Amino acid sequence: MRFFLVSMLIKVLDHPLAAHALTHLRDKTTKPATFRALCNHVSIMLALEATRDLATKEVAVETPLESSTGHILARSLVVVPILRAGLGMVEPIATLFPDVSIGYIGLERDHATALPRSYYCKLPPLENTRVLLVDPMLATGGSAVQALDVIKACGGTEVFMLNVVASPQGVRLVETAHPDVPIITGALDRDLNSKKYILPGLGDFGDRLYGT
Ligand code: PRP
Ligand code: URA
């Protein structure tokens, strides 16, 4: 039996709807259209959890009946998907936060070595923002660490990592390289197989999302 020390900063979704969506995402018979819808549901729950403590500021508001005060978000939000699979998490988050800015980091794991190769990067200004780095799968953690390195080099200081499924190994690598980054995940799975796929996992997320 193997034991892994996992981060104090990891939060696993604890909601019946998340468990329901995760189970159908794992099911190998789930078709791409349903898979995309379920990915949307989990992404919304992850984003709500990652923004629970966002700062707000008090503003005056005129209701149809009288003057009142309310609160609006005080800090800009940036969402950065790791291409390609992370793209599936952007639209639901942008629906929740219409003013969000979106950056892109293109990384692809080499099939033989499982090491990430960078092929694209375009980020908006990151200073004084909360950055949500989104990638459905945190496997070895190599892609996440490389993306976090880039985000911090570009000025990101308050960064959250959102995953649909994480492995203990991936969490440990992110925690070691970026101990300040909270990880919000739909599930923390058991292990990686010899090809560095998450077990029990749900297979190749990008392939299942796009039907490739
Ligand atoms: C998958 C996944 C992550 C990465 C995780 O992407 O979406 O980006 O693997 O693995 P790691 O933690 O071991 O780095 P993949 O490289 O398969 O590319 P894709 O999104 O284009 O399918
Ligand atoms: N990427 C995936 O899509 N799935 C895994 O299990 C690991 C990496």
mmCIF file with all atom_site columns, C-alpha atoms and ligand atoms in Angstrom, residues 82-85 107-109 114 135 137-143 204 206, ligand 1:
data_model
loop_
_atom_site.group_PDB
_atom_site.id
_atom_site.type_symbol
_atom_site.label_atom_id
_atom_site.label_alt_id
_atom_site.label_comp_id
_atom_site.label_asym_id
_atom_site.label_entity_id
_atom_site.label_seq_id
_atom_site.pdbx_PDB_ins_code
_atom_site.Cartn_x
_atom_site.Cartn_y
_atom_site.Cartn_z
_atom_site.occupancy
_atom_site.B_iso_or_equiv
_atom_site.pdbx_formal_charge
_atom_site.auth_seq_id
_atom_site.auth_comp_id
_atom_site.auth_asym_id
_atom_site.auth_atom_id
_atom_site.pdbx_PDB_model_num
ATOM   1  C CA  . ILE A 1 82  ? -4.293 24.799 -20.065 1.00 0.00 ? 82  ILE A CA  1
ATOM   2  C CA  . LEU A 1 83  ? -5.071 23.846 -23.669 1.00 0.00 ? 83  LEU A CA  1
ATOM   3  C CA  . ARG A 1 84  ? -6.653 21.834 -24.909 1.00 0.00 ? 84  ARG A CA  1
ATOM   4  C CA  . ALA A 1 85  ? -8.783 20.111 -22.268 1.00 0.00 ? 85  ALA A CA  1
ATOM   5  C CA  . LEU A 1 107 ? 0.826  22.467 -23.159 1.00 0.00 ? 107 LEU A CA  1
ATOM   6  C CA  . GLU A 1 108 ? 0.808  18.926 -24.469 1.00 0.00 ? 108 GLU A CA  1
ATOM   7  C CA  . ARG A 1 109 ? 2.163  15.853 -22.732 1.00 0.00 ? 109 ARG A CA  1
ATOM   8  C CA  . ALA A 1 114 ? 4.497  12.311 -20.149 1.00 0.00 ? 114 ALA A CA  1
ATOM   9  C CA  . ASP A 1 135 ? -7.161 22.017 -16.260 1.00 0.00 ? 135 ASP A CA  1
ATOM   10 C CA  . MET A 1 137 ? -6.673 16.551 -15.068 1.00 0.00 ? 137 MET A CA  1
ATOM   11 C CA  . LEU A 1 138 ? -3.831 16.935 -12.559 1.00 0.00 ? 138 LEU A CA  1
ATOM   12 C CA  . ALA A 1 139 ? -1.853 13.752 -13.219 1.00 0.00 ? 139 ALA A CA  1
ATOM   13 C CA  . THR A 1 140 ? 1.936  13.946 -12.703 1.00 0.00 ? 140 THR A CA  1
ATOM   14 C CA  . GLY A 1 141 ? 1.519  17.679 -12.064 1.00 0.00 ? 141 GLY A CA  1
ATOM   15 C CA  . GLY A 1 142 ? 4.153  18.540 -14.691 1.00 0.00 ? 142 GLY A CA  1
ATOM   16 C CA  . SER A 1 143 ? 1.771  20.619 -16.817 1.00 0.00 ? 143 SER A CA  1
ATOM   17 C CA  . ASP A 1 204 ? -8.149 11.112 -21.669 1.00 0.00 ? 204 ASP A CA  1
ATOM   18 C CA  . GLY A 1 206 ? -9.489 16.046 -24.051 1.00 0.00 ? 206 GLY A CA  1
HETATM 19 C C1  . PRP B 2 .   ? -3.737 16.427 -20.202 1.00 0.00 ? 1   PRP B C1  1
HETATM 20 C C2  . PRP B 2 .   ? -4.497 17.263 -19.203 1.00 0.00 ? 1   PRP B C2  1
HETATM 21 C C3  . PRP B 2 .   ? -3.394 18.054 -18.550 1.00 0.00 ? 1   PRP B C3  1
HETATM 22 C C4  . PRP B 2 .   ? -2.245 17.079 -18.539 1.00 0.00 ? 1   PRP B C4  1
HETATM 23 C C5  . PRP B 2 .   ? -2.119 16.522 -17.156 1.00 0.00 ? 1   PRP B C5  1
HETATM 24 O O1  . PRP B 2 .   ? -3.472 17.165 -21.319 1.00 0.00 ? 1   PRP B O1  1
HETATM 25 O O2  . PRP B 2 .   ? -5.486 18.052 -19.784 1.00 0.00 ? 1   PRP B O2  1
HETATM 26 O O3  . PRP B 2 .   ? -3.048 19.233 -19.242 1.00 0.00 ? 1   PRP B O3  1
HETATM 27 O O4  . PRP B 2 .   ? -2.569 16.050 -19.469 1.00 0.00 ? 1   PRP B O4  1
HETATM 28 O O5  . PRP B 2 .   ? -1.031 15.688 -17.074 1.00 0.00 ? 1   PRP B O5  1
HETATM 29 P P1  . PRP B 2 .   ? 0.214  15.986 -16.129 1.00 0.00 ? 1   PRP B P1  1
HETATM 30 O O6  . PRP B 2 .   ? -0.323 16.412 -14.810 1.00 0.00 ? 1   PRP B O6  1
HETATM 31 O O7  . PRP B 2 .   ? 0.907  14.658 -16.076 1.00 0.00 ? 1   PRP B O7  1
HETATM 32 O O8  . PRP B 2 .   ? 1.065  17.034 -16.780 1.00 0.00 ? 1   PRP B O8  1
HETATM 33 P P2  . PRP B 2 .   ? -2.756 16.547 -22.615 1.00 0.00 ? 1   PRP B P2  1
HETATM 34 O O9  . PRP B 2 .   ? -1.289 16.754 -22.539 1.00 0.00 ? 1   PRP B O9  1
HETATM 35 O O10 . PRP B 2 .   ? -3.218 15.134 -22.815 1.00 0.00 ? 1   PRP B O10 1
HETATM 36 O O11 . PRP B 2 .   ? -3.260 17.484 -23.773 1.00 0.00 ? 1   PRP B O11 1
HETATM 37 P P3  . PRP B 2 .   ? -4.740 17.805 -24.287 1.00 0.00 ? 1   PRP B P3  1
HETATM 38 O O12 . PRP B 2 .   ? -5.381 18.670 -23.244 1.00 0.00 ? 1   PRP B O12 1
HETATM 39 O O13 . PRP B 2 .   ? -4.457 18.560 -25.544 1.00 0.00 ? 1   PRP B O13 1
HETATM 40 O O14 . PRP B 2 .   ? -5.481 16.529 -24.503 1.00 0.00 ? 1   PRP B O14 1
#
